[in-house]
Amino acid sequence: MSKFSNPVVLKLIEKHRRLWAIRHASALMSWDTETYMPRAGIDGRSYASAELEALYQQAITAPDVVALLEAAEGFEGLNDYERGVIRVMRREVDRYTKIPAQLLYRLERTSGLAFEAWREAREKSEFSKFSPYLKELVEINRKIAEALGYREEPYDALLDLHEEGLTTGEASRVLEGIRGELKRIYERVSADGYYIRPSALEEASYDTGAMGQVNRAVLEMLGYPADRARLDVSPHPFTIELGIDDVRITTRYEGRDFKRSLFSVIHEFGHATYALQIDRELFMTPIGDGVSLGIHEGQSRFWENVIGRSREFATLVKPLLDEKLKLTRGTDVEELYRYFALVKPQPVRTEADELTYNLHIILRFELEKGMIRGEVKVDELPELWNRMSEELLGIRPRNDAEGVLQDIHWAHGSIGYFPTYTLGNIVAAMMWSAIGKERVKELVAGSRFGEIKEFMKERVHIYGATYQPRELLMKSFGSSYSPDALISYLSAKYLS
Ligand code: MG
């Protein structure tokens, strides 16, 4: 039985095909920008993406598309999938109707140039090279928020772009709710000393070719389908979904501290698996993608942290590491696990451990909220960043490269993205709790990853964007984003 039978919804899906194709082209271009494009190509590329974005805007706000959507909205008795199509299309149409074309163009073009400026600023650790672009991007984002509208404050509109329905109030409640608990767990872990003792493996250098072999072997072990997916190298690991049979992940090789490359691969594998397991019938329809960044990040965090940084996984992967990487030959499994699960406050978010990671998010959330409210000026950011880092993590970055310039998101023009990482950590913990602590251990120890994927497929992946994030969580796990799950998971891991 087909999921779609209403003739107007079917027509809307057919119209959507062209929108999907424009997005497909943009995604392929982004993948290329981050992987193989010569650096000087960015100028032309930023014009090209701005033009494609304009084309998308024209296509989605075209009178025939809007008329079909309005007609579809008039029907009663539609099924969940059909309602999902209408919900997602309505969000897109509203967004592109409300944001003026010139503003979108300016965002695309400025973020292209800002990305290059940021890259140089970070290399030289000179915030002033990036700050003029950031000022403009903040201004553009504030205008976008005004155009979109919001209930309580402009930042709400930006959060909603990344996570349907997320508001400043809810993000505050979630982040403030875990802040004290995280601190409590961290203090106990510090006092105990086991997880904070440095590991020699952090400093050990590795051969990039050998590490590439490890990453490929791990992907094979987890069940990454070679005929439907790729692994490449980029400065910042990411996943791009070009279609249900073309999903691409990247990692990086820094030459030391091999877990960083390995866990990037496992993390992106989690994103890729979501995309690969969406119901094939939803492919190329408005609901054929992951529903939100928070839910997406939940999938990647689950694979990276719950599975990858576990004792059972360390046991499983040790022979492979010993054979290919050699560094681990003199280490026992427990030491390898301790290296994987190490707790170490340090200035850089992407290197953060599971426990302190969310403190990095609180810092960014406060600063973004302040910038959009107009309470924080871009020129004050470096100092504010460092001060908050000291307050939250006990560490002052040595320079702006490892402080305010460390993340790519603002350079991409994205403000309101960061809180979705903590939502992801929460979703991962909710899945851990739903599968069951002992059962997760058993499945990983037995290398039964197919069963874990099947669980995720049935509860989350198969639906694509059919349900709103909170609706999906309620349906599949019985509650909305639940910070308690994250605290239980971290307590079970670090305090027992
Ligand atoms: Mg991710």
Short mmCIF file of N, CA and C and ligand atoms in Angstrom, two decimals, residues 267-268 271 297 300-301 417 421, ligand 1:
data_model
loop_
_atom_site.label_atom_id
_atom_site.label_comp_id
_atom_site.label_asym_id
_atom_site.label_seq_id
_atom_site.Cartn_x
_atom_site.Cartn_y
_atom_site.Cartn_z
N HIS A 267 30.97 8.77 14.58
CA HIS A 267 29.93 9.80 14.72
C HIS A 267 29.21 10.02 13.38
N GLU A 268 29.98 10.26 12.35
CA GLU A 268 29.37 10.53 11.04
C GLU A 268 28.65 9.29 10.51
N HIS A 271 25.14 9.57 11.64
CA HIS A 271 24.33 10.44 10.78
C HIS A 271 23.97 9.72 9.48
N GLU A 297 21.57 14.45 15.50
CA GLU A 297 22.74 14.40 16.37
C GLU A 297 22.59 13.27 17.40
N SER A 300 24.08 10.19 15.79
CA SER A 300 25.54 10.18 15.71
C SER A 300 26.18 10.05 17.09
N ARG A 301 25.60 10.73 18.08
CA ARG A 301 26.15 10.65 19.44
C ARG A 301 26.01 9.24 20.00
N TYR A 417 22.35 27.06 16.02
CA TYR A 417 22.62 25.66 15.71
C TYR A 417 23.08 24.88 16.95
N TYR A 421 23.13 20.26 19.58
CA TYR A 421 24.10 19.22 19.98
C TYR A 421 23.72 18.62 21.34
MG MG B 1 27.14 15.70 14.09
#
